[in-house]
Short mmCIF file of C-alpha atoms and ligand atoms in Angstrom, two decimals:
data_model
loop_
_atom_site.label_atom_id
_atom_site.label_comp_id
_atom_site.label_asym_id
_atom_site.label_seq_id
_atom_site.Cartn_x
_atom_site.Cartn_y
_atom_site.Cartn_z
CA MET Y 291 4.13 26.67 -15.02
CA GLU Y 292 2.26 26.11 -11.86
CA THR Y 293 0.22 22.88 -11.60
CA PRO Y 294 -3.15 23.41 -10.06
CA SER Y 295 -3.20 21.83 -6.53
CA LEU Y 296 -5.47 18.77 -6.17
CA ASN Y 297 -7.40 20.78 -3.56
CA ARG Y 298 -8.20 23.51 -6.08
CA THR Y 299 -8.96 20.96 -8.75
CA TYR Y 300 -11.33 19.25 -6.30
CA LYS Y 301 -13.09 22.56 -5.56
CA LYS Y 302 -13.45 23.23 -9.18
CA VAL Y 303 -14.90 19.83 -9.78
CA VAL Y 304 -17.30 20.24 -6.92
CA GLU Y 305 -18.46 23.54 -8.38
CA GLN Y 306 -18.93 21.82 -11.76
CA ALA Y 307 -20.96 19.11 -10.30
CA GLN Y 308 -24.61 20.08 -10.83
CA ASP Y 309 -26.87 20.20 -7.73
CA PHE Y 310 -30.07 18.85 -9.24
CA LEU Y 311 -29.36 15.70 -7.16
CA PRO Y 312 -28.30 16.70 -3.69
CA ILE Y 313 -27.12 13.58 -1.83
CA LEU Y 314 -26.75 13.57 1.86
CA GLY Y 315 -24.56 10.43 2.03
CA THR Y 316 -24.59 6.66 1.38
CA ASP Y 317 -27.73 5.33 3.02
CA TYR Y 318 -26.81 1.62 2.87
CA ILE Y 319 -25.16 -1.00 0.72
CA GLU Y 320 -27.02 -4.30 0.12
CA MET Y 321 -25.31 -7.54 -0.81
CA ILE Y 322 -27.25 -10.46 -2.29
CA VAL Y 323 -25.87 -13.74 -0.80
CA GLY Y 324 -26.51 -17.37 -0.66
CA ASN Y 325 -26.70 -17.53 3.08
CA ALA Y 326 -27.40 -14.26 4.83
CA LYS Y 327 -27.26 -15.68 8.51
CA GLN Y 328 -23.62 -16.78 7.91
CA SER Y 329 -22.52 -13.78 5.85
CA ALA Y 330 -23.92 -11.51 8.55
CA HIS Y 331 -22.10 -13.46 11.23
CA TYR Y 332 -18.79 -12.99 9.25
CA PHE Y 333 -19.30 -9.23 8.92
CA LYS Y 334 -19.86 -9.11 12.74
CA THR Y 335 -16.98 -11.33 13.77
CA ALA Y 336 -14.51 -10.31 11.15
CA PHE Y 337 -15.14 -6.60 10.82
CA GLY Y 338 -17.03 -5.68 13.98
CA PHE Y 339 -20.29 -4.72 12.46
CA GLN Y 340 -23.24 -4.50 14.87
CA ASP Y 341 -26.86 -5.87 14.71
CA LEU Y 342 -29.25 -3.18 13.64
CA ALA Y 343 -32.46 -4.56 12.12
CA PHE Y 344 -33.97 -7.64 10.59
CA SER Y 345 -36.51 -8.71 8.09
CA GLY Y 346 -37.58 -12.17 7.34
CA MET Y 347 -40.07 -15.00 8.09
CA GLU Y 348 -40.62 -13.69 11.70
CA THR Y 349 -41.65 -10.26 10.32
CA GLY Y 350 -43.96 -11.76 7.63
CA ARG Y 351 -41.47 -11.71 4.73
CA LYS Y 352 -41.57 -15.28 3.30
CA ASP Y 353 -39.35 -14.98 0.24
CA ARG Y 354 -36.17 -13.38 1.56
CA VAL Y 355 -34.37 -12.65 4.64
CA SER Y 356 -32.25 -9.48 5.37
CA TYR Y 357 -29.82 -8.78 8.29
CA VAL Y 358 -29.00 -4.99 8.69
CA LEU Y 359 -25.61 -4.35 10.26
CA GLN Y 360 -24.06 -1.07 11.25
CA GLN Y 361 -20.64 0.33 12.21
CA GLY Y 362 -20.05 4.04 12.43
CA LYS Y 363 -22.13 5.53 9.59
CA ILE Y 364 -21.89 2.44 7.50
CA ARG Y 365 -25.11 0.36 7.07
CA LEU Y 366 -24.71 -3.03 5.43
CA VAL Y 367 -27.83 -4.99 4.44
CA ILE Y 368 -27.14 -8.76 3.87
CA THR Y 369 -30.06 -10.44 1.95
CA ALA Y 370 -30.66 -13.92 0.84
CA PRO Y 371 -33.53 -15.79 -0.83
CA LEU Y 372 -35.69 -18.09 1.18
CA THR Y 373 -37.55 -19.97 -1.57
CA PRO Y 374 -36.32 -21.68 -4.78
CA GLU Y 375 -38.74 -19.49 -6.76
CA SER Y 376 -37.01 -16.30 -5.47
CA GLU Y 377 -35.63 -14.10 -8.25
CA LEU Y 378 -32.73 -13.40 -5.94
CA TRP Y 379 -31.31 -16.83 -6.72
CA GLU Y 380 -30.61 -15.57 -10.36
CA HIS Y 381 -28.38 -12.86 -8.91
CA VAL Y 382 -26.53 -15.33 -6.70
CA ARG Y 383 -26.22 -17.90 -9.51
CA THR Y 384 -24.81 -15.36 -11.95
CA HIS Y 385 -22.65 -13.14 -9.75
CA GLY Y 386 -21.99 -15.14 -6.63
CA ASP Y 387 -22.33 -13.10 -3.43
CA GLY Y 388 -22.21 -9.46 -4.56
CA VAL Y 389 -23.47 -5.90 -4.13
CA LYS Y 390 -26.81 -5.22 -5.65
CA VAL Y 391 -27.85 -1.95 -4.16
CA VAL Y 392 -25.89 1.24 -3.50
CA ALA Y 393 -28.57 3.30 -1.75
CA LEU Y 394 -28.08 7.05 -1.52
CA TRP Y 395 -29.74 9.22 1.20
CA VAL Y 396 -31.62 12.11 -0.39
CA GLU Y 397 -33.87 14.95 0.74
CA ASP Y 398 -36.46 14.13 -2.06
CA ALA Y 399 -36.57 10.69 -3.46
CA THR Y 400 -39.28 11.64 -6.00
CA LYS Y 401 -37.30 14.52 -7.42
CA ALA Y 402 -34.17 12.41 -7.48
CA PHE Y 403 -36.01 9.86 -9.61
CA GLN Y 404 -37.64 12.39 -11.90
CA GLU Y 405 -34.36 14.42 -12.40
CA THR Y 406 -32.26 11.26 -13.20
CA VAL Y 407 -34.83 9.61 -15.35
CA LYS Y 408 -35.31 12.75 -17.21
CA ARG Y 409 -31.62 12.78 -17.95
CA GLY Y 410 -31.65 9.16 -19.28
CA ALA Y 411 -31.50 6.90 -16.25
CA LYS Y 412 -33.37 3.62 -16.64
CA PRO Y 413 -35.96 3.41 -13.92
CA TYR Y 414 -35.65 0.49 -11.43
CA LEU Y 415 -38.16 1.57 -8.82
CA GLU Y 416 -40.94 4.15 -9.29
CA PRO Y 417 -41.17 6.51 -6.17
CA CYS Y 418 -43.20 4.71 -3.62
CA VAL Y 419 -43.98 5.43 -0.01
CA GLU Y 420 -43.53 2.77 2.81
CA SER Y 421 -44.67 3.39 6.21
CA ASP Y 422 -45.08 1.75 9.60
CA SER Y 423 -45.65 2.97 13.17
CA PHE Y 424 -42.26 4.77 13.09
CA GLY Y 425 -43.17 7.11 10.17
CA ARG Y 426 -42.78 7.02 6.40
CA VAL Y 427 -40.00 6.66 3.86
CA VAL Y 428 -39.94 7.48 0.17
CA LYS Y 429 -37.93 5.20 -2.05
CA SER Y 430 -37.19 5.24 -5.74
CA GLY Y 431 -34.32 3.73 -7.81
CA ILE Y 432 -32.44 3.67 -11.12
CA HIS Y 433 -30.15 1.21 -12.78
CA THR Y 434 -26.38 1.73 -13.03
CA TYR Y 435 -23.68 -0.51 -14.42
CA GLY Y 436 -24.36 -4.29 -14.77
CA GLU Y 437 -27.14 -5.44 -12.44
CA THR Y 438 -26.24 -2.82 -9.80
CA VAL Y 439 -28.85 -0.20 -8.85
CA HIS Y 440 -29.05 3.01 -6.91
CA LEU Y 441 -31.98 3.50 -4.68
CA PHE Y 442 -32.84 6.90 -3.46
CA ILE Y 443 -33.97 6.94 0.17
CA GLU Y 444 -35.86 9.84 1.66
CA ARG Y 445 -36.16 9.37 5.41
CA HIS Y 446 -36.68 12.69 7.17
CA ASP Y 447 -40.10 11.41 8.44
CA TYR Y 448 -38.83 8.12 9.72
CA ARG Y 449 -37.64 7.32 13.22
CA GLY Y 450 -37.50 3.46 13.07
CA ALA Y 451 -34.40 1.28 13.28
CA PHE Y 452 -33.90 1.02 9.58
CA LEU Y 453 -36.82 1.03 7.09
CA PRO Y 454 -40.43 0.04 7.28
CA GLY Y 455 -40.80 -3.70 7.10
CA PHE Y 456 -37.75 -4.21 9.40
CA VAL Y 457 -37.68 -4.65 13.08
CA SER Y 458 -34.81 -3.66 15.32
CA HIS Y 459 -32.65 -6.59 15.96
CA ASN Y 460 -30.08 -7.60 18.62
CA SER Y 461 -28.94 -11.16 18.65
CA GLY Y 462 -27.06 -10.65 21.84
CA PHE Y 463 -23.80 -11.50 20.16
CA ALA Y 464 -21.82 -8.44 19.64
CA PRO Y 465 -18.05 -8.62 18.95
CA ALA Y 466 -16.35 -5.11 19.33
CA GLU Y 467 -16.30 -2.58 16.54
CA SER Y 468 -13.09 -2.48 14.59
CA GLY Y 469 -12.96 1.39 14.17
CA LEU Y 470 -14.66 1.59 10.76
CA LEU Y 471 -16.40 5.02 10.30
CA TYR Y 472 -17.88 5.68 6.95
CA ILE Y 473 -17.63 4.77 3.27
CA ASP Y 474 -14.87 6.80 1.69
CA HIS Y 475 -15.59 5.54 -1.86
CA MET Y 476 -16.94 2.67 -3.81
CA VAL Y 477 -15.45 1.29 -7.01
CA GLY Y 478 -17.21 -0.11 -10.06
CA ASN Y 479 -15.53 -2.38 -12.56
CA VAL Y 480 -17.07 -1.98 -16.01
CA ASP Y 481 -16.28 -3.68 -19.32
CA TRP Y 482 -13.72 -3.02 -22.02
CA GLY Y 483 -14.25 0.50 -23.41
CA GLN Y 484 -17.03 1.29 -21.00
CA MET Y 485 -15.30 3.59 -18.54
CA ASN Y 486 -16.21 6.83 -20.28
CA THR Y 487 -19.79 5.64 -20.88
CA TRP Y 488 -20.42 5.12 -17.23
CA CYS Y 489 -18.45 8.31 -16.31
CA SER Y 490 -20.75 10.23 -18.63
CA PHE Y 491 -23.72 8.51 -16.99
CA TYR Y 492 -22.60 9.83 -13.56
CA ALA Y 493 -21.91 13.25 -15.13
CA GLU Y 494 -25.00 13.69 -17.20
CA VAL Y 495 -27.64 11.56 -15.38
CA MET Y 496 -26.54 12.16 -11.83
CA GLY Y 497 -24.70 15.56 -11.99
CA PHE Y 498 -21.31 14.23 -10.74
CA ALA Y 499 -18.03 15.65 -11.92
CA GLN Y 500 -14.76 13.95 -12.71
CA LEU Y 501 -12.24 14.17 -9.86
CA ILE Y 502 -9.07 12.48 -11.20
CA SER Y 503 -8.15 9.93 -13.66
CA PHE Y 504 -5.49 7.41 -14.25
CA ASP Y 505 -4.59 5.66 -17.42
CA ASP Y 506 -2.68 2.50 -18.22
CA LYS Y 507 0.61 4.37 -18.13
CA ASP Y 508 -0.11 5.13 -14.40
CA ILE Y 509 -1.38 1.78 -13.46
CA SER Y 510 0.39 -1.10 -15.06
CA THR Y 511 2.68 -3.91 -14.34
CA ASP Y 512 4.39 -6.24 -16.62
CA TYR Y 513 1.19 -8.14 -17.03
CA THR Y 514 -1.88 -6.08 -16.32
CA ALA Y 515 -3.21 -2.60 -16.63
CA LEU Y 516 -6.36 -0.67 -15.89
CA MET Y 517 -7.86 2.68 -16.50
CA SER Y 518 -9.82 4.60 -13.84
CA LYS Y 519 -11.63 7.76 -13.37
CA VAL Y 520 -13.13 9.09 -10.24
CA MET Y 521 -16.56 10.59 -10.23
CA SER Y 522 -17.80 12.76 -7.31
CA ASN Y 523 -21.02 14.29 -6.48
CA GLY Y 524 -21.47 18.02 -5.66
CA SER Y 525 -20.98 17.65 -1.88
CA GLY Y 526 -17.94 15.45 -2.27
CA TYR Y 527 -19.49 12.84 0.05
CA ILE Y 528 -20.03 10.37 -2.73
CA LYS Y 529 -17.10 9.15 -4.71
CA PHE Y 530 -17.35 6.54 -7.32
CA PRO Y 531 -14.17 5.51 -9.16
CA ILE Y 532 -14.93 3.53 -12.36
CA ASN Y 533 -12.33 0.96 -13.61
CA GLU Y 534 -12.09 -0.62 -17.03
CA PRO Y 535 -9.42 -3.16 -18.02
CA ALA Y 536 -6.58 -2.07 -20.25
CA LYS Y 537 -4.45 -4.11 -22.46
CA GLY Y 538 -1.54 -6.00 -20.68
CA LYS Y 539 0.45 -9.12 -21.56
CA LYS Y 540 -1.95 -11.13 -19.43
CA LYS Y 541 -5.34 -11.09 -18.02
CA SER Y 542 -5.91 -8.11 -15.77
CA GLN Y 543 -7.58 -8.30 -12.41
CA ILE Y 544 -10.50 -6.25 -13.81
CA GLU Y 545 -10.98 -8.84 -16.56
CA GLU Y 546 -10.81 -11.52 -14.01
CA TYR Y 547 -13.49 -9.85 -11.93
CA ILE Y 548 -15.68 -9.33 -14.90
CA GLU Y 549 -15.26 -12.94 -15.94
CA TYR Y 550 -16.13 -14.30 -12.52
CA TYR Y 551 -18.83 -11.65 -11.61
CA ARG Y 552 -20.21 -12.23 -15.16
CA GLY Y 553 -20.44 -8.55 -15.89
CA PRO Y 554 -19.79 -5.20 -14.41
CA GLY Y 555 -20.31 -4.69 -10.67
CA VAL Y 556 -18.92 -3.21 -7.40
CA GLN Y 557 -15.34 -4.16 -7.07
CA HIS Y 558 -14.54 -2.73 -3.62
CA ILE Y 559 -15.91 -0.82 -0.80
CA ALA Y 560 -13.38 1.58 0.79
CA VAL Y 561 -14.20 2.23 4.54
CA ALA Y 562 -12.46 4.90 6.55
CA THR Y 563 -10.87 4.46 9.95
CA GLY Y 564 -9.34 7.13 12.23
CA ASP Y 565 -6.54 4.69 13.23
CA ILE Y 566 -5.52 2.28 10.56
CA VAL Y 567 -2.83 0.64 12.61
CA LYS Y 568 -5.30 -0.29 15.38
CA THR Y 569 -8.04 -1.31 12.93
CA VAL Y 570 -5.73 -3.48 10.77
CA GLN Y 571 -4.19 -5.10 13.87
CA ASP Y 572 -7.71 -5.83 15.11
CA LEU Y 573 -8.98 -7.13 11.68
CA ARG Y 574 -5.93 -9.46 11.25
CA ALA Y 575 -6.50 -10.90 14.67
CA ARG Y 576 -10.10 -11.64 13.64
CA GLY Y 577 -8.90 -13.46 10.68
CA VAL Y 578 -9.43 -10.93 7.89
CA GLN Y 579 -6.96 -11.73 5.11
CA PHE Y 580 -5.21 -8.80 3.41
CA LEU Y 581 -3.25 -8.70 0.07
CA GLU Y 582 0.41 -9.37 0.69
CA VAL Y 583 2.84 -6.66 0.16
CA PRO Y 584 6.59 -7.45 -0.61
CA ASP Y 585 9.29 -6.33 1.88
CA SER Y 586 10.72 -4.31 -1.00
CA TYR Y 587 7.73 -1.96 -0.85
CA TYR Y 588 9.02 -0.58 2.49
CA ALA Y 589 12.58 -0.28 1.56
CA ASP Y 590 12.15 3.04 -0.14
CA LEU Y 591 8.92 4.23 1.51
CA MET Y 592 10.43 7.17 3.25
CA HIS Y 593 12.00 8.25 0.17
CA ARG Y 594 8.63 8.10 -1.75
CA VAL Y 595 6.28 9.64 0.96
CA GLY Y 596 8.53 11.65 3.17
CA GLN Y 597 7.93 12.30 6.83
CA ILE Y 598 4.87 10.57 8.24
CA ASP Y 599 3.55 10.13 11.85
CA GLU Y 600 3.54 6.36 11.83
CA GLU Y 601 6.59 4.14 12.28
CA ILE Y 602 7.65 2.35 9.06
CA GLU Y 603 8.33 -0.87 11.03
CA VAL Y 604 4.84 -0.87 12.32
CA LEU Y 605 3.35 -0.31 8.88
CA LYS Y 606 5.62 -2.88 7.47
CA SER Y 607 4.58 -5.50 10.15
CA LEU Y 608 0.99 -4.89 9.20
CA ARG Y 609 1.62 -4.52 5.49
CA ILE Y 610 -0.16 -1.08 5.36
CA LEU Y 611 0.39 1.05 2.23
CA VAL Y 612 1.16 4.80 2.16
CA ASP Y 613 0.79 7.26 -0.63
CA ARG Y 614 1.18 11.11 -0.78
CA ASP Y 615 -0.34 13.81 -2.83
CA ASP Y 616 -0.06 17.53 -2.52
CA GLN Y 617 -2.53 17.69 0.22
CA GLY Y 618 -1.04 15.19 2.56
CA TYR Y 619 -0.87 11.44 2.69
CA LEU Y 620 -3.06 8.45 3.09
CA LEU Y 621 -2.70 4.90 4.44
CA GLN Y 622 -4.54 1.97 2.95
CA LEU Y 623 -4.81 -1.72 2.76
CA PHE Y 624 -6.85 -4.07 0.70
CA THR Y 625 -8.37 -7.36 1.81
CA LYS Y 626 -8.41 -10.46 -0.35
CA PRO Y 627 -11.78 -11.06 -1.88
CA ILE Y 628 -14.37 -11.42 0.82
CA VAL Y 629 -16.49 -13.83 -1.12
CA ASP Y 630 -15.69 -17.20 -2.90
CA ARG Y 631 -15.20 -15.83 -6.40
CA PRO Y 632 -12.30 -13.44 -6.96
CA THR Y 633 -14.66 -10.45 -7.04
CA VAL Y 634 -15.57 -8.04 -4.25
CA PHE Y 635 -13.14 -6.82 -1.61
CA ILE Y 636 -12.75 -4.29 1.09
CA GLU Y 637 -10.27 -1.42 1.32
CA ILE Y 638 -9.32 0.12 4.72
CA ILE Y 639 -8.32 3.74 4.41
CA GLN Y 640 -7.08 6.50 6.72
CA ARG Y 641 -6.67 9.94 5.15
CA LYS Y 642 -4.15 12.45 6.62
CA GLY Y 643 -4.94 15.28 4.31
CA ALA Y 644 -4.60 13.42 1.02
CA THR Y 645 -7.74 13.63 -1.14
CA SER Y 646 -6.46 11.09 -3.75
CA PHE Y 647 -6.83 7.30 -4.03
CA GLY Y 648 -3.42 5.86 -3.66
CA LYS Y 649 -2.18 5.90 -7.23
CA GLY Y 650 1.37 5.45 -6.07
CA ASN Y 651 0.31 2.12 -4.54
CA PHE Y 652 -1.41 0.60 -7.48
CA LYS Y 653 1.69 -0.91 -8.99
CA ALA Y 654 2.60 -2.65 -5.81
CA LEU Y 655 -0.87 -3.69 -5.18
CA PHE Y 656 -1.28 -5.06 -8.66
CA GLU Y 657 1.84 -7.14 -8.44
CA SER Y 658 0.36 -8.57 -5.24
CA ILE Y 659 -3.05 -9.28 -7.00
CA GLU Y 660 -1.12 -10.98 -9.87
CA ARG Y 661 0.55 -13.36 -7.38
CA GLU Y 662 -2.89 -14.36 -6.22
CA GLN Y 663 -4.14 -14.65 -9.76
CA GLU Y 664 -1.28 -16.82 -10.58
CA LEU Y 665 -2.21 -19.14 -7.71
CA ARG Y 666 -5.80 -19.25 -9.09
CA GLY Y 667 -4.59 -20.00 -12.51
CA THR Y 668 -6.32 -16.93 -14.01
CA LEU Y 669 -3.34 -14.63 -14.95
FE1 FE2 P 233 -10.06 2.37 -3.43
#
């Protein structure tokens, strides 16, 4: 019997996805942190993000400060509270530094709000217009898992640096970019038994379709397991894998995340590069720490993935992972958590045809994470 190719499956999924919520791309990701100035400096020096815009006391905003950074099509907003009364402290106190907003770029933010709320989304922000001398933006928002929210951003009448209320910003300090191009996917960790609930949310409320799923048979080691499903919007630009813990002998990394994040949240942001060897060399030189991969991973790599353009020795020296599906292959690597708690991390990914997510690497990856957990005493 012929198995449907992933490409055909993907096309079918995209056809299934309903187009009541056309999304043009990820507009920005906002992290709430304890010290935005220092976090922004880290994303610039370690990852090569560039200054784009700023909002804070100098722009009349007295309760919070935001640095907007950009690299390729990725916009990152780093926000911190300025006063003890700020509600943002509650977010930092509970979750540590973490992702609060996954903003989606839409044609019509009012319709996006109406269509999703009609289908059961919990409103976060009623449609509102913000404007300044550069034009107008319509924003709205809904809640998703945990305290994470989706904002819908309609910006076709806006020509400013970022959003009204922000001024364009250039500190004069600009370490070179590291080749990061766009967000490939963003993964959410949800609680035990909640994966299907949140996949249904993306299907029913946002019109996404399921791309692929893994279960604990695919992704388990001696100790830990997880289940994961990938939800994609109609255009295929937005891909949200959703993980839940599965029963293992010891505590899984998803459980560890949920314990330290104090609930569901964004686990990792996967960013695409056109040259992972160059990007990872660069990031390592800048001090970015990646998960360790055992030598044994490379011993039978050729056997597992077949012919690839890159030299195995080079990949091995940088600890880059490779996986193949029936469309091609992909190269990827995961940072250690980029915040103090064992929560959010970054994935660097280069796709060479493959449309999947590195299932073949999960086991090697998990074993690596377990070694880290063991050091933290949380396995
Ligand atoms: Fe990923």
